[in-house]
mmCIF file of C-alpha atoms and ligand atoms in Angstrom:
data_model
loop_
_atom_site.group_PDB
_atom_site.id
_atom_site.type_symbol
_atom_site.label_atom_id
_atom_site.label_comp_id
_atom_site.label_asym_id
_atom_site.label_seq_id
_atom_site.Cartn_x
_atom_site.Cartn_y
_atom_site.Cartn_z
ATOM 1 C CA MET W 1413 0.000 0.000 0.000
ATOM 2 C CA THR W 1414 1.437 3.406 -0.953
ATOM 3 C CA GLN W 1415 2.005 5.996 1.803
ATOM 4 C CA GLU W 1416 -0.599 8.296 0.263
ATOM 5 C CA HIS W 1417 -3.197 5.504 0.194
ATOM 6 C CA ALA W 1418 -2.300 4.432 3.755
ATOM 7 C CA ASP W 1419 -2.761 7.994 5.034
ATOM 8 C CA LYS W 1420 -6.368 8.079 3.788
ATOM 9 C CA SER W 1421 -7.428 4.597 4.925
ATOM 10 C CA GLY W 1422 -9.301 3.447 8.002
ATOM 11 C CA PHE W 1423 -7.597 1.730 10.917
ATOM 12 C CA GLU W 1424 -8.251 -1.885 9.920
ATOM 13 C CA THR W 1425 -7.248 -1.257 6.296
ATOM 14 C CA ARG W 1426 -3.943 0.205 7.457
ATOM 15 C CA ALA W 1427 -3.398 -2.645 9.923
ATOM 16 C CA ILE W 1428 -3.898 -5.179 7.130
ATOM 17 C CA HIS W 1429 -2.202 -3.482 4.170
ATOM 18 C CA ALA W 1430 0.276 -0.804 5.276
ATOM 19 C CA GLY W 1431 3.991 -1.542 5.137
ATOM 20 C CA TYR W 1432 3.884 -4.177 2.420
ATOM 21 C CA GLU W 1433 3.070 -4.618 -1.253
ATOM 22 C CA PRO W 1434 2.652 -8.202 -2.531
ATOM 23 C CA ASP W 1435 6.135 -9.546 -3.253
ATOM 24 C CA PRO W 1436 7.106 -8.483 -6.833
ATOM 25 C CA SER W 1437 8.797 -11.777 -7.731
ATOM 26 C CA THR W 1438 6.170 -14.227 -6.403
ATOM 27 C CA GLY W 1439 3.042 -12.200 -5.604
ATOM 28 C CA ALA W 1440 3.131 -13.472 -1.997
ATOM 29 C CA VAL W 1441 0.315 -11.617 -0.263
ATOM 30 C CA ILE W 1442 1.872 -11.919 3.184
ATOM 31 C CA PRO W 1443 5.441 -10.748 3.924
ATOM 32 C CA PRO W 1444 7.717 -13.798 3.811
ATOM 33 C CA ILE W 1445 9.974 -14.642 6.748
ATOM 34 C CA PHE W 1446 13.351 -13.501 5.452
ATOM 35 C CA ALA W 1447 15.507 -15.854 7.524
ATOM 36 C CA THR W 1448 18.770 -14.342 6.399
ATOM 37 C CA SER W 1449 21.495 -12.504 8.270
ATOM 38 C CA THR W 1450 23.133 -10.964 5.207
ATOM 39 C CA TYR W 1451 22.423 -9.944 1.582
ATOM 40 C CA LYS W 1452 24.296 -10.368 -1.693
ATOM 41 C CA GLN W 1453 25.762 -7.108 -2.988
ATOM 42 C CA ASP W 1454 25.859 -6.326 -6.708
ATOM 43 C CA GLY W 1455 29.440 -5.070 -6.596
ATOM 44 C CA VAL W 1456 30.838 -3.477 -3.424
ATOM 45 C CA GLY W 1457 28.155 -1.218 -1.922
ATOM 46 C CA GLY W 1458 25.565 -2.326 -4.507
ATOM 47 C CA LEU W 1459 22.772 -3.029 -2.042
ATOM 48 C CA ARG W 1460 19.425 -4.343 -3.259
ATOM 49 C CA GLY W 1461 16.706 -2.232 -1.632
ATOM 50 C CA GLY W 1462 19.175 -0.942 0.961
ATOM 51 C CA TYR W 1463 19.548 -4.343 2.665
ATOM 52 C CA GLU W 1464 23.046 -5.047 3.916
ATOM 53 C CA TYR W 1465 22.884 -6.966 7.222
ATOM 54 C CA SER W 1466 19.815 -8.031 9.247
ATOM 55 C CA ARG W 1467 20.644 -6.137 12.433
ATOM 56 C CA SER W 1468 20.413 -2.956 10.341
ATOM 57 C CA ALA W 1469 17.345 -4.007 8.345
ATOM 58 C CA ASN W 1470 15.407 -7.096 7.310
ATOM 59 C CA PRO W 1471 12.401 -7.047 4.928
ATOM 60 C CA THR W 1472 10.124 -8.921 7.368
ATOM 61 C CA ARG W 1473 10.938 -6.289 9.983
ATOM 62 C CA THR W 1474 10.548 -3.440 7.486
ATOM 63 C CA ALA W 1475 6.992 -4.594 6.744
ATOM 64 C CA LEU W 1476 6.075 -4.722 10.439
ATOM 65 C CA GLU W 1477 7.705 -1.365 11.142
ATOM 66 C CA GLY W 1478 5.752 0.257 8.302
ATOM 67 C CA ALA W 1479 2.486 -1.157 9.598
ATOM 68 C CA LEU W 1480 3.233 -0.045 13.182
ATOM 69 C CA ALA W 1481 3.928 3.493 11.993
ATOM 70 C CA ALA W 1482 0.688 3.522 9.973
ATOM 71 C CA VAL W 1483 -1.601 2.320 12.787
ATOM 72 C CA GLU W 1484 -0.132 4.836 15.251
ATOM 73 C CA ASP W 1485 -0.407 7.694 12.714
ATOM 74 C CA GLY W 1486 3.367 8.041 12.905
ATOM 75 C CA GLU W 1487 6.120 8.397 10.316
ATOM 76 C CA ARG W 1488 8.549 5.685 11.413
ATOM 77 C CA GLY W 1489 8.198 2.524 13.468
ATOM 78 C CA PHE W 1490 10.963 0.434 15.014
ATOM 79 C CA ALA W 1491 10.624 -3.169 16.160
ATOM 80 C CA PHE W 1492 12.652 -4.562 19.064
ATOM 81 C CA ALA W 1493 13.272 -7.873 20.788
ATOM 82 C CA SER W 1494 11.024 -6.872 23.732
ATOM 83 C CA GLY W 1495 9.199 -3.873 25.181
ATOM 84 C CA LEU W 1496 12.035 -3.308 27.641
ATOM 85 C CA ALA W 1497 14.605 -3.448 24.826
ATOM 86 C CA ALA W 1498 12.616 -0.716 23.050
ATOM 87 C CA GLU W 1499 12.538 1.382 26.228
ATOM 88 C CA ASP W 1500 16.262 1.000 26.910
ATOM 89 C CA THR W 1501 17.115 1.927 23.324
ATOM 90 C CA LEU W 1502 14.886 4.986 23.571
ATOM 91 C CA VAL W 1503 16.541 6.198 26.787
ATOM 92 C CA ARG W 1504 20.064 5.797 25.376
ATOM 93 C CA ALA W 1505 19.027 7.495 22.147
ATOM 94 C CA LEU W 1506 17.532 10.562 23.821
ATOM 95 C CA CYS W 1507 19.276 10.931 27.207
ATOM 96 C CA ARG W 1508 22.802 11.215 28.513
ATOM 97 C CA PRO W 1509 24.092 10.520 32.046
ATOM 98 C CA GLY W 1510 23.033 13.502 34.189
ATOM 99 C CA ASP W 1511 19.718 13.938 32.389
ATOM 100 C CA HIS W 1512 16.430 13.499 34.221
ATOM 101 C CA VAL W 1513 13.150 11.680 33.533
ATOM 102 C CA VAL W 1514 9.708 12.088 35.146
ATOM 103 C CA PHE W 1515 8.162 8.663 35.533
ATOM 104 C CA PRO W 1516 4.699 7.277 36.557
ATOM 105 C CA ASP W 1517 4.288 6.272 40.190
ATOM 106 C CA ASP W 1518 2.377 3.151 39.150
ATOM 107 C CA ALA W 1519 4.185 2.072 36.000
ATOM 108 C CA TYR W 1520 4.672 -1.554 34.997
ATOM 109 C CA GLY W 1521 7.112 -3.047 37.524
ATOM 110 C CA GLY W 1522 9.628 -4.164 34.882
ATOM 111 C CA THR W 1523 9.794 -0.664 33.399
ATOM 112 C CA HIS W 1524 10.357 0.738 36.888
ATOM 113 C CA ARG W 1525 13.106 -1.825 37.511
ATOM 114 C CA LEU W 1526 14.785 -0.853 34.224
ATOM 115 C CA PHE W 1527 14.785 2.826 35.174
ATOM 116 C CA ALA W 1528 15.563 2.431 38.892
ATOM 117 C CA GLN W 1529 18.223 -0.248 38.651
ATOM 118 C CA VAL W 1530 19.745 0.073 35.187
ATOM 119 C CA GLU W 1531 19.228 3.606 33.835
ATOM 120 C CA GLN W 1532 19.849 5.250 37.245
ATOM 121 C CA ALA W 1533 23.096 3.285 37.653
ATOM 122 C CA TRP W 1534 24.069 4.630 34.215
ATOM 123 C CA GLY W 1535 23.553 8.178 35.554
ATOM 124 C CA LEU W 1536 19.938 9.063 34.768
ATOM 125 C CA GLY W 1537 17.989 11.086 37.368
ATOM 126 C CA LEU W 1538 14.486 9.817 38.073
ATOM 127 C CA THR W 1539 11.462 11.378 39.806
ATOM 128 C CA THR W 1540 8.221 9.458 40.118
ATOM 129 C CA ALA W 1541 4.935 11.355 39.989
ATOM 130 C CA ALA W 1542 1.228 10.590 39.777
ATOM 131 C CA VAL W 1543 0.639 10.968 36.056
ATOM 132 C CA SER W 1544 -3.082 11.519 36.619
ATOM 133 C CA ASP W 1545 -2.077 14.823 38.270
ATOM 134 C CA VAL W 1546 -0.859 17.472 35.797
ATOM 135 C CA ASP W 1547 0.436 19.730 38.595
ATOM 136 C CA ALA W 1548 2.424 16.887 40.192
ATOM 137 C CA VAL W 1549 4.114 16.178 36.867
ATOM 138 C CA ARG W 1550 4.809 19.886 36.288
ATOM 139 C CA ALA W 1551 6.364 20.122 39.771
ATOM 140 C CA ALA W 1552 8.523 17.031 39.168
ATOM 141 C CA ILE W 1553 10.089 18.512 36.024
ATOM 142 C CA ARG W 1554 13.596 19.946 36.461
ATOM 143 C CA PRO W 1555 13.924 22.727 33.880
ATOM 144 C CA GLY W 1556 16.906 22.153 31.630
ATOM 145 C CA GLU W 1557 17.508 18.628 32.969
ATOM 146 C CA THR W 1558 14.267 16.753 32.313
ATOM 147 C CA LYS W 1559 14.545 15.229 28.861
ATOM 148 C CA LEU W 1560 11.552 12.903 29.005
ATOM 149 C CA VAL W 1561 8.143 12.845 30.635
ATOM 150 C CA TRP W 1562 7.062 9.195 30.607
ATOM 151 C CA LEU W 1563 3.425 8.092 30.737
ATOM 152 C CA GLU W 1564 1.543 4.861 30.753
ATOM 153 C CA THR W 1565 -2.162 5.340 30.223
ATOM 154 C CA PRO W 1566 -3.969 3.261 31.355
ATOM 155 C CA THR W 1567 -1.265 2.159 33.801
ATOM 156 C CA ASN W 1568 -0.418 -1.409 34.735
ATOM 157 C CA PRO W 1569 -2.088 -2.666 36.972
ATOM 158 C CA LEU W 1570 -4.094 0.186 38.557
ATOM 159 C CA LEU W 1571 -5.489 1.503 35.256
ATOM 160 C CA THR W 1572 -4.800 5.136 36.110
ATOM 161 C CA ILE W 1573 -5.499 7.552 33.264
ATOM 162 C CA ALA W 1574 -3.219 10.404 32.245
ATOM 163 C CA ASP W 1575 -4.390 13.311 30.090
ATOM 164 C CA ILE W 1576 -2.081 12.982 27.073
ATOM 165 C CA GLU W 1577 -2.867 16.411 25.577
ATOM 166 C CA ALA W 1578 -2.323 18.204 28.901
ATOM 167 C CA MET W 1579 0.881 16.275 29.573
ATOM 168 C CA ALA W 1580 2.205 17.078 26.108
ATOM 169 C CA ALA W 1581 1.723 20.780 26.856
ATOM 170 C CA VAL W 1582 3.478 20.464 30.238
ATOM 171 C CA ALA W 1583 6.392 18.502 28.754
ATOM 172 C CA HIS W 1584 6.800 20.823 25.757
ATOM 173 C CA ASP W 1585 6.694 23.961 27.965
ATOM 174 C CA ALA W 1586 9.811 22.572 29.659
ATOM 175 C CA ALA W 1587 11.426 21.569 26.333
ATOM 176 C CA SER W 1588 10.991 17.902 27.293
ATOM 177 C CA LEU W 1589 9.624 15.131 25.106
ATOM 178 C CA LEU W 1590 6.470 13.199 25.973
ATOM 179 C CA VAL W 1591 6.714 9.388 25.804
ATOM 180 C CA VAL W 1592 3.493 7.346 26.027
ATOM 181 C CA ASP W 1593 3.501 3.612 26.663
ATOM 182 C CA ASN W 1594 0.403 2.658 24.654
ATOM 183 C CA THR W 1595 0.551 -1.071 25.433
ATOM 184 C CA PHE W 1596 -2.744 -1.276 27.338
ATOM 185 C CA ALA W 1597 -4.804 0.955 25.061
ATOM 186 C CA THR W 1598 -3.302 -0.094 21.711
ATOM 187 C CA PRO W 1599 -3.433 2.190 18.645
ATOM 188 C CA TYR W 1600 -6.979 0.966 17.957
ATOM 189 C CA LEU W 1601 -8.276 2.609 21.131
ATOM 190 C CA GLN W 1602 -5.874 5.556 21.484
ATOM 191 C CA GLN W 1603 -3.338 7.317 19.263
ATOM 192 C CA PRO W 1604 -0.982 9.346 21.462
ATOM 193 C CA LEU W 1605 0.938 10.965 18.571
ATOM 194 C CA THR W 1606 -2.268 12.621 17.380
ATOM 195 C CA LEU W 1607 -2.744 14.024 20.906
ATOM 196 C CA GLY W 1608 0.699 15.641 21.035
ATOM 197 C CA ALA W 1609 2.999 12.861 22.302
ATOM 198 C CA ASP W 1610 6.432 12.631 20.689
ATOM 199 C CA ILE W 1611 7.122 8.920 21.065
ATOM 200 C CA VAL W 1612 4.887 5.877 21.461
ATOM 201 C CA VAL W 1613 6.237 2.769 23.194
ATOM 202 C CA HIS W 1614 4.742 -0.726 22.984
ATOM 203 C CA SER W 1615 5.254 -4.081 24.480
ATOM 204 C CA THR W 1616 3.997 -5.782 21.291
ATOM 205 C CA THR W 1617 4.095 -8.973 23.370
ATOM 206 C CA LYS W 1618 0.621 -7.912 24.492
ATOM 207 C CA TYR W 1619 -2.349 -6.827 22.347
ATOM 208 C CA VAL W 1620 -0.435 -6.052 19.158
ATOM 209 C CA GLY W 1621 0.948 -9.605 18.900
ATOM 210 C CA GLY W 1622 -2.256 -10.689 20.592
ATOM 211 C CA HIS W 1623 -1.773 -14.467 20.720
ATOM 212 C CA SER W 1624 0.731 -14.935 23.583
ATOM 213 C CA ASP W 1625 3.197 -16.530 21.189
ATOM 214 C CA VAL W 1626 5.866 -13.852 20.767
ATOM 215 C CA VAL W 1627 7.813 -11.296 22.836
ATOM 216 C CA GLY W 1628 8.506 -7.932 21.199
ATOM 217 C CA GLY W 1629 8.576 -4.179 21.541
ATOM 218 C CA ALA W 1630 8.136 -1.112 19.364
ATOM 219 C CA LEU W 1631 8.737 2.622 19.161
ATOM 220 C CA VAL W 1632 6.837 4.944 16.820
ATOM 221 C CA VAL W 1633 7.614 8.620 16.120
ATOM 222 C CA ARG W 1634 6.585 11.388 13.735
ATOM 223 C CA ASP W 1635 9.651 13.605 13.865
ATOM 224 C CA HIS W 1636 12.446 12.960 11.362
ATOM 225 C CA ASP W 1637 15.353 13.796 13.729
ATOM 226 C CA LEU W 1638 13.949 11.598 16.483
ATOM 227 C CA ALA W 1639 13.557 8.784 13.968
ATOM 228 C CA GLU W 1640 17.178 9.173 12.870
ATOM 229 C CA ARG W 1641 18.466 9.036 16.459
ATOM 230 C CA ILE W 1642 16.342 6.000 17.326
ATOM 231 C CA GLY W 1643 17.264 4.276 14.064
ATOM 232 C CA PHE W 1644 20.957 4.823 14.766
ATOM 233 C CA HIS W 1645 20.634 3.369 18.273
ATOM 234 C CA GLN W 1646 18.461 0.470 17.146
ATOM 235 C CA ASN W 1647 21.310 -0.627 14.891
ATOM 236 C CA ALA W 1648 24.147 0.411 17.224
ATOM 237 C CA MET W 1649 22.643 -1.361 20.262
ATOM 238 C CA GLY W 1650 21.237 -4.275 18.280
ATOM 239 C CA ALA W 1651 18.187 -5.286 20.346
ATOM 240 C CA VAL W 1652 16.166 -5.846 17.165
ATOM 241 C CA ALA W 1653 13.217 -8.161 16.613
ATOM 242 C CA GLY W 1654 14.129 -11.218 14.518
ATOM 243 C CA PRO W 1655 12.237 -12.112 11.330
ATOM 244 C CA PHE W 1656 10.204 -14.965 12.858
ATOM 245 C CA ASP W 1657 9.064 -12.698 15.704
ATOM 246 C CA CYS W 1658 8.275 -9.885 13.268
ATOM 247 C CA PHE W 1659 6.152 -12.249 11.185
ATOM 248 C CA LEU W 1660 4.067 -13.307 14.195
ATOM 249 C CA THR W 1661 3.716 -9.759 15.507
ATOM 250 C CA HIS W 1662 2.644 -8.492 12.092
ATOM 251 C CA ARG W 1663 0.117 -11.299 11.717
ATOM 252 C CA GLY W 1664 -1.352 -10.333 15.088
ATOM 253 C CA LEU W 1665 -1.501 -6.646 14.223
ATOM 254 C CA LYS W 1666 -3.752 -7.314 11.227
ATOM 255 C CA THR W 1667 -6.633 -8.434 13.494
ATOM 256 C CA LEU W 1668 -6.044 -5.918 16.295
ATOM 257 C CA GLY W 1669 -9.242 -3.946 15.618
ATOM 258 C CA VAL W 1670 -11.654 -6.888 15.732
ATOM 259 C CA ARG W 1671 -9.890 -8.434 18.701
ATOM 260 C CA MET W 1672 -9.963 -5.187 20.681
ATOM 261 C CA ASP W 1673 -13.689 -4.757 20.131
ATOM 262 C CA ARG W 1674 -14.304 -8.257 21.518
ATOM 263 C CA HIS W 1675 -11.857 -7.682 24.406
ATOM 264 C CA CYS W 1676 -13.809 -4.524 25.279
ATOM 265 C CA ASP W 1677 -17.234 -6.230 24.942
ATOM 266 C CA ASN W 1678 -16.148 -9.041 27.266
ATOM 267 C CA ALA W 1679 -14.412 -6.725 29.747
ATOM 268 C CA GLU W 1680 -17.566 -4.615 30.040
ATOM 269 C CA ARG W 1681 -19.600 -7.728 30.922
ATOM 270 C CA VAL W 1682 -16.956 -8.856 33.447
ATOM 271 C CA VAL W 1683 -16.960 -5.408 35.077
ATOM 272 C CA GLU W 1684 -20.741 -5.469 35.349
ATOM 273 C CA PHE W 1685 -20.595 -8.916 36.962
ATOM 274 C CA LEU W 1686 -17.820 -8.043 39.429
ATOM 275 C CA THR W 1687 -19.423 -4.752 40.427
ATOM 276 C CA GLY W 1688 -22.442 -6.592 41.759
ATOM 277 C CA HIS W 1689 -20.543 -9.384 43.541
ATOM 278 C CA SER W 1690 -20.509 -9.528 47.347
ATOM 279 C CA ALA W 1691 -16.918 -10.882 47.531
ATOM 280 C CA VAL W 1692 -15.573 -7.910 45.549
ATOM 281 C CA ILE W 1693 -14.868 -4.590 47.261
ATOM 282 C CA ASP W 1694 -13.527 -2.460 44.459
ATOM 283 C CA VAL W 1695 -13.531 -2.740 40.658
ATOM 284 C CA THR W 1696 -11.168 -0.591 38.621
ATOM 285 C CA TYR W 1697 -12.022 -0.009 34.958
ATOM 286 C CA PRO W 1698 -11.683 3.308 33.104
ATOM 287 C CA GLY W 1699 -15.111 2.768 31.551
ATOM 288 C CA LEU W 1700 -16.838 3.054 34.933
ATOM 289 C CA PRO W 1701 -18.302 6.549 35.448
ATOM 290 C CA ASP W 1702 -16.836 6.673 38.980
ATOM 291 C CA HIS W 1703 -13.279 5.930 37.779
ATOM 292 C CA PRO W 1704 -11.313 9.139 38.522
ATOM 293 C CA GLY W 1705 -9.946 9.220 34.953
ATOM 294 C CA HIS W 1706 -13.220 8.332 33.214
ATOM 295 C CA GLU W 1707 -13.843 11.695 31.578
ATOM 296 C CA ILE W 1708 -10.330 11.932 30.193
ATOM 297 C CA ALA W 1709 -10.453 8.319 29.019
ATOM 298 C CA ALA W 1710 -13.777 9.021 27.280
ATOM 299 C CA ARG W 1711 -12.121 11.915 25.454
ATOM 300 C CA GLN W 1712 -8.925 10.220 24.342
ATOM 301 C CA MET W 1713 -9.895 6.534 23.998
ATOM 302 C CA ARG W 1714 -12.344 4.925 21.563
ATOM 303 C CA ARG W 1715 -13.305 2.337 24.230
ATOM 304 C CA TYR W 1716 -11.800 1.311 27.574
ATOM 305 C CA GLY W 1717 -9.861 -1.856 26.860
ATOM 306 C CA GLY W 1718 -9.672 -5.424 28.078
ATOM 307 C CA MET W 1719 -7.860 -4.985 31.412
ATOM 308 C CA VAL W 1720 -9.810 -5.072 34.672
ATOM 309 C CA SER W 1721 -8.432 -4.920 38.226
ATOM 310 C CA PHE W 1722 -10.381 -5.631 41.399
ATOM 311 C CA ARG W 1723 -9.893 -6.119 45.117
ATOM 312 C CA VAL W 1724 -11.513 -8.855 47.169
ATOM 313 C CA ALA W 1725 -13.099 -8.566 50.601
ATOM 314 C CA GLY W 1726 -11.106 -11.517 51.976
ATOM 315 C CA GLY W 1727 -7.689 -9.850 51.651
ATOM 316 C CA GLU W 1728 -4.512 -11.371 50.196
ATOM 317 C CA GLU W 1729 -5.421 -14.930 51.171
ATOM 318 C CA GLN W 1730 -8.653 -14.791 49.189
ATOM 319 C CA ALA W 1731 -6.964 -13.037 46.266
ATOM 320 C CA LEU W 1732 -4.423 -15.859 46.007
ATOM 321 C CA ALA W 1733 -7.175 -18.489 46.328
ATOM 322 C CA VAL W 1734 -9.275 -16.899 43.550
ATOM 323 C CA CYS W 1735 -6.221 -16.843 41.256
ATOM 324 C CA ASP W 1736 -5.720 -20.520 41.989
ATOM 325 C CA ARG W 1737 -9.350 -21.554 41.421
ATOM 326 C CA THR W 1738 -10.200 -20.214 37.952
ATOM 327 C CA ARG W 1739 -10.225 -22.749 35.141
ATOM 328 C CA VAL W 1740 -10.946 -20.675 32.018
ATOM 329 C CA PHE W 1741 -8.847 -17.718 33.186
ATOM 330 C CA THR W 1742 -5.294 -19.073 33.193
ATOM 331 C CA LEU W 1743 -3.063 -18.063 36.099
ATOM 332 C CA ALA W 1744 -0.156 -16.423 34.286
ATOM 333 C CA GLU W 1745 1.783 -13.205 33.842
ATOM 334 C CA SER W 1746 1.436 -11.064 30.712
ATOM 335 C CA LEU W 1747 -1.775 -9.848 29.090
ATOM 336 C CA GLY W 1748 -3.404 -8.894 25.835
ATOM 337 C CA GLY W 1749 -3.684 -12.362 24.284
ATOM 338 C CA ILE W 1750 -6.853 -13.978 22.976
ATOM 339 C CA GLU W 1751 -7.072 -16.127 26.123
ATOM 340 C CA SER W 1752 -8.154 -14.733 29.492
ATOM 341 C CA LEU W 1753 -5.460 -14.498 32.165
ATOM 342 C CA ILE W 1754 -5.650 -13.858 35.892
ATOM 343 C CA GLU W 1755 -2.786 -12.799 38.116
ATOM 344 C CA HIS W 1756 -1.856 -11.461 41.540
ATOM 345 C CA PRO W 1757 0.236 -8.337 40.758
ATOM 346 C CA GLY W 1758 1.701 -8.099 44.286
ATOM 347 C CA ARG W 1759 3.313 -11.535 44.065
ATOM 348 C CA MET W 1760 3.759 -11.762 40.280
ATOM 349 C CA THR W 1761 4.188 -8.912 37.752
ATOM 350 C CA HIS W 1762 4.803 -6.260 40.394
ATOM 351 C CA ALA W 1763 6.843 -8.283 42.911
ATOM 352 C CA SER W 1764 9.927 -6.279 41.841
ATOM 353 C CA VAL W 1765 8.374 -3.039 43.201
ATOM 354 C CA ALA W 1766 7.474 -4.421 46.666
ATOM 355 C CA GLY W 1767 8.680 -1.968 49.323
ATOM 356 C CA THR W 1768 8.819 0.969 46.845
ATOM 357 C CA GLU W 1769 6.212 3.693 46.283
ATOM 358 C CA LEU W 1770 4.929 1.541 43.412
ATOM 359 C CA GLU W 1771 3.878 -1.326 45.713
ATOM 360 C CA VAL W 1772 0.347 -2.528 44.849
ATOM 361 C CA PRO W 1773 -2.398 -3.661 47.287
ATOM 362 C CA ALA W 1774 -2.054 -7.280 48.437
ATOM 363 C CA ASP W 1775 -5.763 -7.985 47.800
ATOM 364 C CA LEU W 1776 -5.568 -6.844 44.164
ATOM 365 C CA ILE W 1777 -6.295 -9.191 41.256
ATOM 366 C CA ARG W 1778 -5.658 -8.246 37.629
ATOM 367 C CA LEU W 1779 -7.593 -9.762 34.736
ATOM 368 C CA SER W 1780 -6.662 -9.716 31.105
ATOM 369 C CA VAL W 1781 -10.080 -10.432 29.663
ATOM 370 C CA GLY W 1782 -9.752 -12.537 26.519
ATOM 371 C CA ILE W 1783 -12.105 -13.122 23.615
ATOM 372 C CA GLU W 1784 -13.662 -16.436 24.704
ATOM 373 C CA THR W 1785 -17.442 -16.897 25.077
ATOM 374 C CA VAL W 1786 -18.244 -14.356 27.760
ATOM 375 C CA ASP W 1787 -20.710 -16.553 29.683
ATOM 376 C CA ASP W 1788 -17.907 -19.045 30.295
ATOM 377 C CA LEU W 1789 -15.739 -16.254 31.700
ATOM 378 C CA LEU W 1790 -18.493 -15.069 34.050
ATOM 379 C CA ALA W 1791 -19.248 -18.605 35.262
ATOM 380 C CA ASP W 1792 -15.538 -19.183 35.898
ATOM 381 C CA LEU W 1793 -15.186 -16.011 37.966
ATOM 382 C CA ASP W 1794 -18.383 -16.767 39.872
ATOM 383 C CA ARG W 1795 -17.112 -20.255 40.797
ATOM 384 C CA ALA W 1796 -13.699 -18.928 41.838
ATOM 385 C CA LEU W 1797 -15.130 -16.091 43.952
ATOM 386 C CA SER W 1798 -17.642 -18.381 45.637
ATOM 387 C CA GLY W 1799 -14.861 -20.763 46.685
ATOM 388 C CA GLY W 1800 -16.014 -23.524 44.309
HETATM 389 C C1 PLP L 3068 2.775 -1.488 30.037
HETATM 390 C C2 PLP L 3068 3.989 -2.313 29.745
HETATM 391 N N1 PLP L 3068 5.076 -1.733 29.198
HETATM 392 C C3 PLP L 3068 6.196 -2.438 28.933
HETATM 393 C C4 PLP L 3068 6.295 -3.787 29.227
HETATM 394 C C5 PLP L 3068 7.565 -4.521 28.956
HETATM 395 O O1 PLP L 3068 7.449 -5.269 27.781
HETATM 396 P P1 PLP L 3068 8.180 -6.677 27.504
HETATM 397 O O2 PLP L 3068 7.709 -7.621 28.566
HETATM 398 O O3 PLP L 3068 7.739 -7.016 26.122
HETATM 399 O O4 PLP L 3068 9.653 -6.418 27.622
HETATM 400 C C6 PLP L 3068 5.183 -4.437 29.787
HETATM 401 C C7 PLP L 3068 5.257 -5.863 30.108
HETATM 402 O O5 PLP L 3068 4.395 -6.395 30.807
HETATM 403 C C8 PLP L 3068 4.011 -3.680 30.057
HETATM 404 O O6 PLP L 3068 2.918 -4.244 30.612
#
């Protein structure tokens, strides 16, 4: 699909067609897996299509990167070996030791560990702030030092909402760049670059891949200079996604729109069920009118996603028991796949932030609501909550 055509197309058309034209030599409709590390040159420096070595570029990755850029309304996409690899590459591309970053106070635990234990040791200053609070973020910025304001929205696992447009204004006033981790929302539900963000980050392991069969990460930008710096570091640091992983991620991306609608349909039914259950004391979902970020979410998201968190009346012991008792919801880390997952953030995904300001409640359960038959999901939760 040509760039001009991609620009005018709807989301699903871009997800399916952008980044790739049927292969000129065979007509292959789907990008082949180019399992090659190097490329024949037609005389020294005579590269075919610019391909020289697969760390620098590989056609299977090029196709995915083009599609990622198109669905995020960006100019360039970059695919990495994992979400954390994407984040680390971004920090090294845009910061130097001595620079400072403002960071969410309830970010994904692994991202916090990367910043607190790896990037800080490298010399990066870090201040955590509640990203739902524009004034708190403004106060955390150190003029002249803060290079990045980092958001997740919704956050993992407390589903806090940040106002992307307002945060972009705050970051840009201080000559900082706004980074948005769009893993939970996905480009189908929210497009941060169109709201003023400078860089979008993804763990494509989650909804973009969508089938729990591949680990990957991505960065998407609009600005040419940013793209050049990230592209240089992607090659210089080498944490690229391999062709097999790119193939799977790209295949997942093509159905993102239909999957997200079903994830949202099922999550809404699960929220309704949990809200009325006597064993549940608190349900967190941005689609609920009493969620503190509901109005902002309604403005910047198409729908509210497939992630639901809730607390149980019986404390940590009951939370662990519920996680153990479900049969359709699989007890596992990660999220965003077609199958429903349940987890205990305090002991699992967020164990690395225990004892920090990012510690999560011990009675909290996080659901990644999949796309199974919703009545089976409700019956499973009912059985688990009733002790059956
Ligand atoms: C919001 C968010 N960002 C980043 C990551 C890190 O991605 P990966 O596990 O692909 O390295 C995760 C992983 O769970 C995540 O949930």
